[in-house]
Amino acid sequence: MISLRQLIDEIQKNDPQADTTLVETAYNFANEAHAGQKRASGEDYIQHCLLTAKTLAELRLPIPIIIAGLLHDVPEDTTKTLDEIRKIFGTDIAKMVEGITKLGKIKYRGMDRYIENLRKMFVAMAQDIRVILIKFADRLHNLKTLYALPEAKQKRIALETLEIYSPIANRLGIGELQAQLEDAAFKYAYPEEFINIEQVVKKNFPLKKKTLVNMIRKIKMRLEKDNIKFLDVYGRAKHYYSYYRKYLKYNCDPKQIYDLVAVRIIVENIADCYTVMGAVHSIWRPIRGRIKDYIAQPKPNGYQSLHTAVFGDEQEIVEIQIRTKAMNEQAEYGIAAHWNYKEGNKNARELAWVQDLANWLKNINDNDKFLEGAKIDVFQNRIFVFTPQGDVIDLPDGATPVDFAYHIHTDIGDKCSGARINNEIVSLDYRIRNGDVVQIITDKNRKGPNPDWLAFVKTRTAIQHIEAYKNKSWKKFLPIFSK
Ligand code: MN
């Protein structure tokens, strides 16, 4: 049970000065609209609205989004209309509520349902990412009350969460919410595996916890002694579903999984991250091949951190993650963090791929093609590469210099004749790796792209341009053929 007061407290935790008058109005409006309605769990319906709004407040999102969260089921399930919402709360909030309502209406079943669902998510993302965040918060509470639904429905909702919501949450970098959605869905989607993992974790955790407390104490002492400033050092348990994924990856051998728990060290700046890693390695021996520099080479969703694994005091392997406060916020809030700050170019870059993808997918009626496109962009890894000027470009895994060239500009793609990767000449079908610096060599006199490139390019921008050129040059010859 949650009260309006608790929601307001959560909002004011981030912003003590926040004006919550309109939140109260929205609560009263929703409470009246849903009066007498019960959830399948037996709770008053308004509980669902309040808890959805509270999740949004925990993501530290601005008040209009929280209000839209309170109102999200009103037009669909009550006699109050979207027009009334618009009159009282304004167009912006009404638009978000409308977006959620549209997302909820799924007509099909089976595979078609899956695709319809994906499509709607992408369209909503392109129009307003905030709608997706509200949908995630709504879904999280639905998962938490799944026990009240029939088994078949439980399984469908849980699987849909793991297959559609969770990869999108990952792509948007909302780590904290992704973890919560996955764990809430896990036990309904794969009940036996859930129980198994729960037992493995419970068996291994008490021991690890003791090691962890000692390690944290030692790290703090060392950093203080060396005069290295730190903001926080704490232990963190891996969430069940991500543990389960690792467990499958390592052939169900729990001994292979070191990061069941990790020590996280938060520092002020990037230079300190590396200093701290040095200090840690002077206490415990690092494990070969386990040092990962996600600061220099961020993960495709923007995640940055230093990871290392060391042999701890009991010769037990423990993972250590070192990052700045800003990196930690990016890791937990992802795209949601952007609404906390003034608009920056980082925001624009991150949203650009969503726009791109949605615009492209909108026009594809063939379901197979649609799935393929969606998979490349959301479900497959992307890499970060650099221009010689140091700008970051993100491309799908397997992209080539030609893809890079078209990403920069159509002209550069059309006139591309060679490439240098990290200053060395490579062929145009070279597979670019994360962190590469890519420089394109162009030939002014070149008429257009080589159709043979179609055999290796990965991005749709490149494919479209090359195909368009191919068709155009083909048509030039058409009159000859028709004669
Ligand atoms: Mn709802």
Tab-separated table of C-alpha atoms and ligand atoms in Angstrom:
chain	number	residue	atom	x	y	z
A	1	MET	CA	0.000	0.000	0.000
A	2	ILE	CA	1.253	3.423	-0.913
A	3	SER	CA	-0.206	6.850	-0.183
A	4	LEU	CA	-0.081	10.137	-2.054
A	5	ARG	CA	2.159	11.401	0.741
A	6	GLN	CA	4.753	8.689	0.000
A	7	LEU	CA	4.741	9.610	-3.691
A	8	ILE	CA	5.290	13.264	-2.849
A	9	ASP	CA	8.079	12.349	-0.428
A	10	GLU	CA	9.788	10.413	-3.214
A	11	ILE	CA	9.539	13.421	-5.558
A	12	GLN	CA	10.881	15.789	-2.918
A	13	LYS	CA	13.765	13.488	-2.130
A	14	ASN	CA	15.316	14.602	-5.437
A	15	ASP	CA	13.970	18.118	-5.401
A	16	PRO	CA	12.891	19.434	-1.986
A	17	GLN	CA	11.536	22.592	-3.617
A	18	ALA	CA	9.335	20.738	-6.130
A	19	ASP	CA	5.847	22.152	-6.504
A	20	THR	CA	3.552	19.146	-6.205
A	21	THR	CA	0.189	20.907	-6.418
A	22	LEU	CA	-0.555	19.456	-9.835
A	23	VAL	CA	0.472	15.990	-8.638
A	24	GLU	CA	-2.219	16.243	-5.956
A	25	THR	CA	-4.762	17.418	-8.531
A	26	ALA	CA	-3.839	14.453	-10.748
A	27	TYR	CA	-4.131	12.052	-7.832
A	28	ASN	CA	-7.596	13.344	-6.938
A	29	PHE	CA	-8.661	13.209	-10.573
A	30	ALA	CA	-7.442	9.625	-11.038
A	31	ASN	CA	-8.784	8.542	-7.659
A	32	GLU	CA	-12.240	9.808	-8.553
A	33	ALA	CA	-12.082	8.310	-12.060
A	34	HIS	CA	-11.078	4.867	-10.787
A	35	ALA	CA	-13.355	5.015	-7.707
A	36	GLY	CA	-14.763	1.571	-6.902
A	37	GLN	CA	-12.447	-0.217	-9.364
A	38	LYS	CA	-10.309	-3.053	-8.050
A	39	ARG	CA	-7.217	-4.734	-9.452
A	40	ALA	CA	-7.186	-8.509	-9.919
A	41	SER	CA	-5.068	-8.600	-6.748
A	42	GLY	CA	-7.970	-7.052	-4.808
A	43	GLU	CA	-6.250	-3.696	-4.244
A	44	ASP	CA	-7.914	-0.394	-5.064
A	45	TYR	CA	-7.072	0.536	-8.646
A	46	ILE	CA	-5.451	3.807	-7.563
A	47	GLN	CA	-2.632	1.785	-5.968
A	48	HIS	CA	-1.520	0.786	-9.454
A	49	CYS	CA	-1.496	4.436	-10.562
A	50	LEU	CA	0.435	5.549	-7.474
A	51	LEU	CA	3.047	2.797	-7.763
A	52	THR	CA	3.560	3.458	-11.480
A	53	ALA	CA	4.098	7.135	-10.634
A	54	LYS	CA	6.449	6.235	-7.777
A	55	THR	CA	8.718	4.204	-10.080
A	56	LEU	CA	8.948	7.261	-12.357
A	57	ALA	CA	9.802	9.438	-9.351
A	58	GLU	CA	12.512	6.936	-8.381
A	59	LEU	CA	13.984	7.390	-11.853
A	60	ARG	CA	14.082	11.067	-10.868
A	61	LEU	CA	11.991	12.088	-13.841
A	62	PRO	CA	10.255	15.475	-13.979
A	63	ILE	CA	6.772	16.057	-12.577
A	64	PRO	CA	4.792	16.057	-15.886
A	65	ILE	CA	5.929	12.466	-16.549
A	66	ILE	CA	4.970	11.442	-13.005
A	67	ILE	CA	1.542	13.019	-13.511
A	68	ALA	CA	1.087	11.173	-16.811
A	69	GLY	CA	1.959	8.018	-14.845
A	70	LEU	CA	-0.844	8.722	-12.369
A	71	LEU	CA	-3.313	9.278	-15.208
A	72	HIS	CA	-2.143	6.568	-17.605
A	73	ASP	CA	-5.162	4.253	-17.309
A	74	VAL	CA	-7.877	6.919	-17.033
A	75	PRO	CA	-9.021	7.255	-20.694
A	76	GLU	CA	-8.908	3.497	-21.266
A	77	ASP	CA	-10.618	2.255	-18.120
A	78	THR	CA	-12.869	5.049	-16.829
A	79	THR	CA	-15.584	7.432	-18.022
A	80	LYS	CA	-13.263	10.431	-17.846
A	81	THR	CA	-11.816	11.389	-21.217
A	82	LEU	CA	-8.561	12.517	-22.757
A	83	ASP	CA	-10.221	15.894	-23.468
A	84	GLU	CA	-10.796	16.463	-19.772
A	85	ILE	CA	-7.176	15.563	-19.079
A	86	ARG	CA	-6.051	18.024	-21.740
A	87	LYS	CA	-8.191	20.807	-20.242
A	88	ILE	CA	-6.901	20.338	-16.700
A	89	PHE	CA	-3.303	19.181	-17.250
A	90	GLY	CA	-2.413	20.613	-20.669
A	91	THR	CA	-1.474	19.179	-24.063
A	92	ASP	CA	1.920	17.788	-23.115
A	93	ILE	CA	0.619	15.518	-20.351
A	94	ALA	CA	-2.461	14.566	-22.398
A	95	LYS	CA	-0.209	13.525	-25.281
A	96	MET	CA	1.816	11.208	-23.064
A	97	VAL	CA	-1.372	9.623	-21.699
A	98	GLU	CA	-2.651	9.184	-25.246
A	99	GLY	CA	0.633	7.503	-26.215
A	100	ILE	CA	0.274	4.971	-23.389
A	101	THR	CA	-3.326	4.239	-24.304
A	102	LYS	CA	-2.310	3.502	-27.899
A	103	LEU	CA	0.484	1.192	-26.764
A	104	GLY	CA	-1.962	-0.846	-24.725
A	105	LYS	CA	-4.206	-1.867	-27.589
A	106	ILE	CA	-2.753	-5.045	-29.062
A	107	LYS	CA	-4.999	-6.901	-31.471
A	108	TYR	CA	-3.066	-9.984	-32.514
A	109	ARG	CA	-1.895	-13.247	-30.944
A	110	GLY	CA	1.259	-15.346	-31.224
A	111	MET	CA	4.104	-14.198	-33.454
A	112	ASP	CA	2.012	-11.416	-34.975
A	113	ARG	CA	1.380	-10.099	-31.508
A	114	TYR	CA	5.105	-10.000	-30.846
A	115	ILE	CA	5.745	-7.980	-33.972
A	116	GLU	CA	2.786	-5.679	-33.438
A	117	ASN	CA	4.058	-5.044	-29.942
A	118	LEU	CA	7.550	-4.233	-31.130
A	119	ARG	CA	6.252	-1.941	-33.837
A	120	LYS	CA	4.149	0.020	-31.372
A	121	MET	CA	7.065	0.362	-28.995
A	122	PHE	CA	9.257	1.785	-31.743
A	123	VAL	CA	6.640	4.198	-32.972
A	124	ALA	CA	6.055	5.385	-29.415
A	125	MET	CA	9.793	5.714	-28.864
A	126	ALA	CA	10.182	7.874	-31.937
A	127	GLN	CA	7.311	10.120	-30.943
A	128	ASP	CA	8.127	10.455	-27.271
A	129	ILE	CA	10.584	8.327	-25.284
A	130	ARG	CA	8.831	9.409	-22.091
A	131	VAL	CA	5.874	7.220	-23.080
A	132	ILE	CA	8.134	4.160	-23.061
A	133	LEU	CA	9.403	5.037	-19.593
A	134	ILE	CA	5.818	5.256	-18.297
A	135	LYS	CA	5.000	1.964	-20.007
A	136	PHE	CA	7.981	0.334	-18.272
A	137	ALA	CA	6.863	1.652	-14.885
A	138	ASP	CA	3.306	0.425	-15.582
A	139	ARG	CA	4.646	-2.987	-16.593
A	140	LEU	CA	6.796	-3.256	-13.478
A	141	HIS	CA	3.774	-2.937	-11.197
A	142	ASN	CA	1.768	-5.315	-13.371
A	143	LEU	CA	4.568	-7.863	-12.952
A	144	LYS	CA	4.602	-7.385	-9.214
A	145	THR	CA	0.901	-8.263	-9.068
A	146	LEU	CA	1.061	-11.096	-11.629
A	147	TYR	CA	0.334	-13.656	-8.934
A	148	ALA	CA	-3.327	-12.656	-9.146
A	149	LEU	CA	-3.630	-13.608	-12.825
A	150	PRO	CA	-4.217	-16.993	-14.491
A	151	GLU	CA	-1.068	-18.978	-15.258
A	152	ALA	CA	-1.179	-18.662	-19.046
A	153	LYS	CA	-1.441	-14.897	-18.800
A	154	GLN	CA	1.374	-14.746	-16.254
A	155	LYS	CA	3.678	-16.571	-18.610
A	156	ARG	CA	2.749	-14.460	-21.639
A	157	ILE	CA	3.313	-11.161	-19.834
A	158	ALA	CA	6.556	-12.364	-18.278
A	159	LEU	CA	8.006	-13.632	-21.567
A	160	GLU	CA	6.955	-10.481	-23.382
A	161	THR	CA	8.820	-8.490	-20.746
A	162	LEU	CA	12.015	-10.485	-21.169
A	163	GLU	CA	11.864	-10.554	-24.953
A	164	ILE	CA	10.723	-7.039	-25.760
A	165	TYR	CA	10.867	-4.681	-22.787
A	166	SER	CA	14.166	-5.796	-21.352
A	167	PRO	CA	16.284	-5.464	-24.537
A	168	ILE	CA	14.793	-2.020	-25.143
A	169	ALA	CA	15.470	-0.977	-21.535
A	170	ASN	CA	19.019	-2.224	-22.021
A	171	ARG	CA	19.425	-0.294	-25.257
A	172	LEU	CA	18.203	2.824	-23.468
A	173	GLY	CA	20.697	2.129	-20.687
A	174	ILE	CA	18.145	2.118	-17.854
A	175	GLY	CA	20.031	-0.547	-15.891
A	176	GLU	CA	18.186	-0.219	-12.628
A	177	LEU	CA	14.708	-0.513	-14.133
A	178	GLN	CA	15.823	-3.280	-16.498
A	179	ALA	CA	17.049	-5.321	-13.514
A	180	GLN	CA	13.764	-4.859	-11.683
A	181	LEU	CA	11.664	-5.787	-14.730
A	182	GLU	CA	13.771	-8.885	-15.387
A	183	ASP	CA	13.693	-10.196	-11.848
A	184	ALA	CA	9.953	-9.621	-11.555
A	185	ALA	CA	9.371	-11.497	-14.844
A	186	PHE	CA	11.964	-14.254	-14.360
A	187	LYS	CA	10.066	-16.394	-11.886
A	188	TYR	CA	6.937	-16.506	-14.057
A	189	ALA	CA	8.745	-16.996	-17.352
A	190	TYR	CA	11.071	-19.787	-16.144
A	191	PRO	CA	9.836	-20.952	-12.712
A	192	GLU	CA	12.159	-23.963	-12.326
A	193	GLU	CA	15.269	-22.101	-13.383
A	194	PHE	CA	14.357	-19.292	-11.020
A	195	ILE	CA	14.242	-21.627	-8.019
A	196	ASN	CA	17.532	-23.189	-9.068
A	197	ILE	CA	19.301	-19.827	-9.355
A	198	GLU	CA	17.813	-18.669	-6.075
A	199	GLN	CA	19.382	-21.690	-4.371
A	200	VAL	CA	22.774	-21.234	-6.035
A	201	VAL	CA	22.846	-17.578	-5.021
A	202	LYS	CA	21.744	-18.242	-1.447
A	203	LYS	CA	24.378	-20.940	-1.054
A	204	ASN	CA	27.214	-18.737	-2.276
A	205	PHE	CA	26.203	-15.352	-1.005
A	206	PRO	CA	26.781	-15.537	2.796
A	207	LEU	CA	30.426	-16.441	2.287
A	208	LYS	CA	30.932	-13.724	-0.305
A	209	LYS	CA	29.243	-11.171	1.893
A	210	LYS	CA	31.825	-11.628	4.664
A	211	THR	CA	34.717	-11.336	2.197
A	212	LEU	CA	33.105	-8.233	0.778
A	213	VAL	CA	32.802	-6.363	4.059
A	214	ASN	CA	36.497	-6.970	4.740
A	215	MET	CA	37.528	-5.908	1.261
A	216	ILE	CA	35.538	-2.681	1.433
A	217	ARG	CA	37.236	-1.816	4.721
A	218	LYS	CA	40.688	-2.498	3.258
A	219	ILE	CA	40.013	-0.441	0.126
A	220	LYS	CA	38.827	2.537	2.150
A	221	MET	CA	41.886	2.364	4.393
A	222	ARG	CA	44.255	2.205	1.438
A	223	LEU	CA	42.606	5.099	-0.415
A	224	GLU	CA	42.690	7.243	2.726
A	225	LYS	CA	46.320	6.392	3.322
A	226	ASP	CA	47.241	7.229	-0.295
A	227	ASN	CA	45.182	10.419	-0.146
A	228	ILE	CA	42.959	9.375	-3.030
A	229	LYS	CA	39.542	10.970	-2.780
A	230	PHE	CA	36.552	8.656	-3.133
A	231	LEU	CA	32.820	9.311	-2.871
A	232	ASP	CA	31.621	5.821	-1.983
A	233	VAL	CA	32.688	2.188	-1.717
A	234	TYR	CA	29.969	-0.446	-1.469
A	235	GLY	CA	29.047	-4.023	-2.295
A	236	ARG	CA	26.514	-4.892	-4.923
A	237	ALA	CA	24.780	-8.202	-5.614
A	238	LYS	CA	24.076	-9.224	-9.179
A	239	HIS	CA	20.374	-9.485	-9.948
A	240	TYR	CA	18.973	-12.973	-10.459
A	241	TYR	CA	18.128	-12.822	-14.127
A	242	SER	CA	21.500	-11.457	-15.148
A	243	TYR	CA	23.103	-14.137	-12.999
A	244	TYR	CA	20.971	-16.712	-14.829
A	245	ARG	CA	22.152	-15.423	-18.218
A	246	LYS	CA	25.787	-15.736	-17.105
A	247	TYR	CA	25.046	-19.155	-15.662
A	248	LEU	CA	23.855	-20.368	-19.069
A	249	LYS	CA	26.826	-18.737	-20.760
A	250	TYR	CA	29.279	-20.624	-18.536
A	251	ASN	CA	27.590	-24.005	-18.970
A	252	CYS	CA	25.866	-23.891	-15.599
A	253	ASP	CA	29.115	-23.877	-13.615
A	254	PRO	CA	28.667	-21.413	-10.739
A	255	LYS	CA	32.431	-21.395	-10.058
A	256	GLN	CA	32.964	-19.605	-13.351
A	257	ILE	CA	30.853	-16.661	-12.284
A	258	TYR	CA	32.913	-14.213	-10.263
A	259	ASP	CA	30.652	-11.241	-10.241
A	260	LEU	CA	27.815	-12.648	-8.171
A	261	VAL	CA	28.709	-9.744	-5.955
A	262	ALA	CA	30.992	-6.869	-6.799
A	263	VAL	CA	32.645	-4.015	-4.989
A	264	ARG	CA	31.797	-0.667	-6.504
A	265	ILE	CA	34.051	2.335	-5.989
A	266	ILE	CA	32.738	5.787	-6.909
A	267	VAL	CA	35.276	8.559	-7.438
A	268	GLU	CA	35.295	12.173	-8.597
A	269	ASN	CA	36.991	12.055	-11.974
A	270	ILE	CA	38.315	9.753	-14.675
A	271	ALA	CA	41.976	10.087	-13.655
A	272	ASP	CA	41.055	8.872	-10.166
A	273	CYS	CA	39.412	5.768	-11.650
A	274	TYR	CA	42.766	4.603	-12.991
A	275	THR	CA	44.639	5.600	-9.817
A	276	VAL	CA	42.174	3.603	-7.733
A	277	MET	CA	42.558	0.587	-9.982
A	278	GLY	CA	46.312	0.736	-9.410
A	279	ALA	CA	45.786	0.940	-5.659
A	280	VAL	CA	43.416	-2.050	-5.727
A	281	HIS	CA	45.910	-4.119	-7.721
A	282	SER	CA	48.589	-3.328	-5.178
A	283	ILE	CA	46.437	-4.975	-2.486
A	284	TRP	CA	45.202	-8.003	-4.442
A	285	ARG	CA	46.525	-9.689	-7.554
A	286	PRO	CA	44.371	-9.062	-10.644
A	287	ILE	CA	43.224	-11.953	-12.790
A	288	ARG	CA	44.659	-11.987	-16.255
A	289	GLY	CA	42.235	-11.036	-18.976
A	290	ARG	CA	39.625	-9.715	-16.579
A	291	ILE	CA	40.531	-6.045	-16.677
A	292	LYS	CA	37.987	-4.201	-18.810
A	293	ASP	CA	38.218	-0.549	-19.683
A	294	TYR	CA	34.694	0.532	-20.530
A	295	ILE	CA	35.758	4.131	-19.965
A	296	ALA	CA	37.934	4.231	-23.076
A	297	GLN	CA	35.560	1.850	-24.861
A	298	PRO	CA	32.016	2.394	-23.639
A	299	LYS	CA	29.398	-0.310	-24.106
A	300	PRO	CA	26.936	0.344	-26.939
A	301	ASN	CA	24.332	1.731	-24.559
A	302	GLY	CA	26.779	4.275	-23.157
A	303	TYR	CA	27.804	2.292	-20.075
A	304	GLN	CA	31.219	3.350	-18.745
A	305	SER	CA	33.264	1.887	-15.899
A	306	LEU	CA	36.543	0.134	-15.147
A	307	HIS	CA	36.149	-3.538	-14.243
A	308	THR	CA	38.745	-5.786	-12.749
A	309	ALA	CA	38.643	-9.077	-10.897
A	310	VAL	CA	41.105	-9.897	-8.146
A	311	PHE	CA	42.037	-12.826	-5.957
A	312	GLY	CA	40.687	-11.626	-2.617
A	313	ASP	CA	41.944	-12.491	0.861
A	314	GLU	CA	40.386	-15.959	0.925
A	315	GLN	CA	41.736	-16.564	-2.597
A	316	GLU	CA	38.223	-15.939	-3.692
A	317	ILE	CA	37.647	-14.089	-6.943
A	318	VAL	CA	35.830	-10.769	-6.565
A	319	GLU	CA	34.916	-8.258	-9.227
A	320	ILE	CA	35.661	-4.585	-8.636
A	321	GLN	CA	33.981	-1.783	-10.579
A	322	ILE	CA	35.441	1.714	-10.543
A	323	ARG	CA	33.601	4.711	-12.000
A	324	THR	CA	32.746	8.380	-11.568
A	325	LYS	CA	29.437	9.564	-10.162
A	326	ALA	CA	28.258	10.608	-13.621
A	327	MET	CA	29.098	7.153	-15.023
A	328	ASN	CA	27.214	5.530	-12.170
A	329	GLU	CA	24.136	7.627	-12.931
A	330	GLN	CA	24.385	6.750	-16.618
A	331	ALA	CA	24.586	3.068	-15.662
A	332	GLU	CA	21.507	3.206	-13.473
A	333	TYR	CA	19.278	5.751	-15.185
A	334	GLY	CA	20.531	5.730	-18.810
A	335	ILE	CA	18.345	7.774	-21.068
A	336	ALA	CA	16.180	8.766	-18.106
A	337	ALA	CA	19.136	10.705	-16.697
A	338	HIS	CA	18.906	13.159	-19.573
A	339	TRP	CA	15.791	14.762	-18.250
A	340	ASN	CA	17.600	15.635	-15.078
A	341	TYR	CA	20.068	17.871	-16.819
A	342	LYS	CA	19.819	20.657	-19.316
A	343	GLU	CA	19.587	19.399	-22.875
A	344	GLY	CA	23.039	18.598	-24.218
A	345	ASN	CA	24.360	17.194	-27.462
A	346	LYS	CA	24.794	13.795	-25.864
A	347	ASN	CA	21.057	13.640	-25.509
A	348	ALA	CA	20.563	14.478	-29.171
A	349	ARG	CA	22.990	11.790	-30.264
A	350	GLU	CA	21.365	9.114	-28.169
A	351	LEU	CA	17.917	9.926	-29.411
A	352	ALA	CA	18.987	10.120	-33.040
A	353	TRP	CA	19.212	6.352	-33.457
A	354	VAL	CA	15.691	5.956	-32.085
A	355	GLN	CA	14.314	8.454	-34.593
A	356	ASP	CA	16.225	6.808	-37.384
A	357	LEU	CA	15.085	3.342	-36.551
A	358	ALA	CA	11.455	4.253	-36.046
A	359	ASN	CA	11.230	6.226	-39.267
A	360	TRP	CA	12.656	3.343	-41.162
A	361	LEU	CA	10.578	0.650	-39.498
A	362	LYS	CA	7.374	2.644	-39.907
A	363	ASN	CA	7.378	1.999	-43.635
A	364	ILE	CA	8.107	-1.697	-43.585
A	365	ASN	CA	5.066	-3.879	-43.963
A	366	ASP	CA	6.863	-7.160	-44.405
A	367	ASN	CA	7.052	-8.760	-40.951
A	368	ASP	CA	10.277	-10.675	-41.576
A	369	LYS	CA	12.094	-7.596	-42.805
A	370	PHE	CA	10.763	-5.643	-39.876
A	371	LEU	CA	12.030	-8.164	-37.345
A	372	GLU	CA	15.392	-8.305	-39.024
A	373	GLY	CA	15.765	-4.520	-38.916
A	374	ALA	CA	14.648	-4.312	-35.317
A	375	LYS	CA	17.011	-7.073	-34.326
A	376	ILE	CA	20.041	-5.451	-35.916
A	377	ASP	CA	19.430	-2.182	-34.176
A	378	VAL	CA	18.176	-3.119	-30.756
A	379	PHE	CA	19.002	-6.700	-30.089
A	380	GLN	CA	22.416	-6.902	-31.623
A	381	ASN	CA	25.431	-5.177	-30.212
A	382	ARG	CA	26.592	-1.919	-31.559
A	383	ILE	CA	30.138	-0.595	-31.558
A	384	PHE	CA	31.531	2.842	-30.864
A	385	VAL	CA	34.122	4.165	-33.277
A	386	PHE	CA	35.835	7.498	-33.673
A	387	THR	CA	36.369	10.007	-36.458
A	388	PRO	CA	39.916	11.414	-36.759
A	389	GLN	CA	38.502	14.508	-35.001
A	390	GLY	CA	37.486	12.342	-32.046
A	391	ASP	CA	33.713	12.365	-32.593
A	392	VAL	CA	31.980	9.166	-31.528
A	393	ILE	CA	29.876	7.304	-34.085
A	394	ASP	CA	27.858	4.251	-33.162
A	395	LEU	CA	27.433	1.498	-35.721
A	396	PRO	CA	26.049	-2.044	-35.685
A	397	ASP	CA	28.514	-4.815	-34.954
A	398	GLY	CA	30.184	-5.952	-38.183
A	399	ALA	CA	30.011	-2.529	-39.844
A	400	THR	CA	32.632	-1.691	-42.483
A	401	PRO	CA	34.353	1.542	-43.579
A	402	VAL	CA	31.630	1.955	-46.233
A	403	ASP	CA	28.958	1.938	-43.503
A	404	PHE	CA	30.977	4.506	-41.596
A	405	ALA	CA	31.352	6.675	-44.720
A	406	TYR	CA	27.604	6.684	-45.399
A	407	HIS	CA	26.934	7.409	-41.765
A	408	ILE	CA	29.038	10.586	-42.029
A	409	HIS	CA	27.556	11.804	-45.326
A	410	THR	CA	26.006	10.367	-48.504
A	411	ASP	CA	28.665	12.097	-50.589
A	412	ILE	CA	31.472	10.568	-48.590
A	413	GLY	CA	29.893	7.150	-49.026
A	414	ASP	CA	29.378	7.607	-52.771
A	415	LYS	CA	32.940	8.815	-53.333
A	416	CYS	CA	34.621	6.480	-50.876
A	417	SER	CA	37.686	4.765	-52.334
A	418	GLY	CA	39.677	3.528	-49.359
A	419	ALA	CA	40.018	3.677	-45.595
A	420	ARG	CA	42.537	3.975	-42.812
A	421	ILE	CA	41.869	2.335	-39.478
A	422	ASN	CA	44.100	3.577	-36.665
A	423	ASN	CA	46.314	5.034	-39.420
A	424	GLU	CA	46.710	1.809	-41.383
A	425	ILE	CA	45.249	1.262	-44.824
A	426	VAL	CA	42.546	-1.424	-44.806
A	427	SER	CA	40.185	-2.848	-47.419
A	428	LEU	CA	36.645	-1.509	-47.646
A	429	ASP	CA	35.150	-4.753	-46.341
A	430	TYR	CA	37.253	-4.544	-43.157
A	431	ARG	CA	35.212	-5.253	-40.042
A	432	ILE	CA	35.540	-2.203	-37.770
A	433	ARG	CA	36.137	-2.915	-34.105
A	434	ASN	CA	35.029	-1.023	-31.026
A	435	GLY	CA	37.304	1.957	-30.375
A	436	ASP	CA	38.816	2.097	-33.893
A	437	VAL	CA	39.650	5.490	-35.372
A	438	VAL	CA	38.273	5.475	-38.909
A	439	GLN	CA	39.365	7.779	-41.689
A	440	ILE	CA	37.772	7.613	-45.141
A	441	ILE	CA	39.722	8.307	-48.307
A	442	THR	CA	37.542	9.745	-51.062
A	443	ASP	CA	38.030	10.097	-54.780
A	444	LYS	CA	36.454	13.257	-56.211
A	445	ASN	CA	36.165	11.747	-59.669
A	446	ARG	CA	34.277	8.696	-58.530
A	447	LYS	CA	30.785	8.524	-60.085
A	448	GLY	CA	29.095	6.469	-57.384
A	449	PRO	CA	29.248	3.437	-55.110
A	450	ASN	CA	30.267	-0.026	-56.241
A	451	PRO	CA	27.253	-2.424	-56.216
A	452	ASP	CA	29.628	-5.170	-55.007
A	453	TRP	CA	29.713	-3.377	-51.661
A	454	LEU	CA	26.213	-4.733	-51.043
A	455	ALA	CA	27.856	-8.056	-50.229
A	456	PHE	CA	29.408	-6.717	-47.028
A	457	VAL	CA	27.736	-3.492	-45.846
A	458	LYS	CA	25.658	-3.749	-42.660
A	459	THR	CA	23.716	-0.523	-42.195
A	460	ARG	CA	20.476	0.212	-43.968
A	461	THR	CA	21.681	3.714	-44.871
A	462	ALA	CA	24.516	2.208	-46.891
A	463	ILE	CA	22.277	-0.465	-48.434
A	464	GLN	CA	19.649	2.093	-49.428
A	465	HIS	CA	22.114	4.442	-51.078
A	466	ILE	CA	23.956	1.732	-52.960
A	467	GLU	CA	20.719	0.126	-54.137
A	468	ALA	CA	19.314	3.480	-55.195
A	469	TYR	CA	22.437	4.170	-57.225
A	470	LYS	CA	22.353	0.704	-58.747
A	471	ASN	CA	18.743	1.130	-59.834
A	472	LYS	CA	19.414	4.580	-61.219
A	473	SER	CA	22.371	3.481	-63.305
A	474	TRP	CA	20.413	0.442	-64.469
A	475	LYS	CA	17.524	2.614	-65.612
A	476	LYS	CA	19.930	4.731	-67.657
A	477	PHE	CA	20.458	1.698	-69.837
A	478	LEU	CA	16.803	0.755	-70.026
A	479	PRO	CA	16.026	2.568	-73.282
A	480	ILE	CA	18.784	0.589	-74.976
A	481	PHE	CA	17.325	-2.683	-73.773
A	482	SER	CA	13.806	-1.792	-74.757
A	483	LYS	CA	14.809	-0.999	-78.304
B	1	MN	MN	-1.616	0.391	-16.137
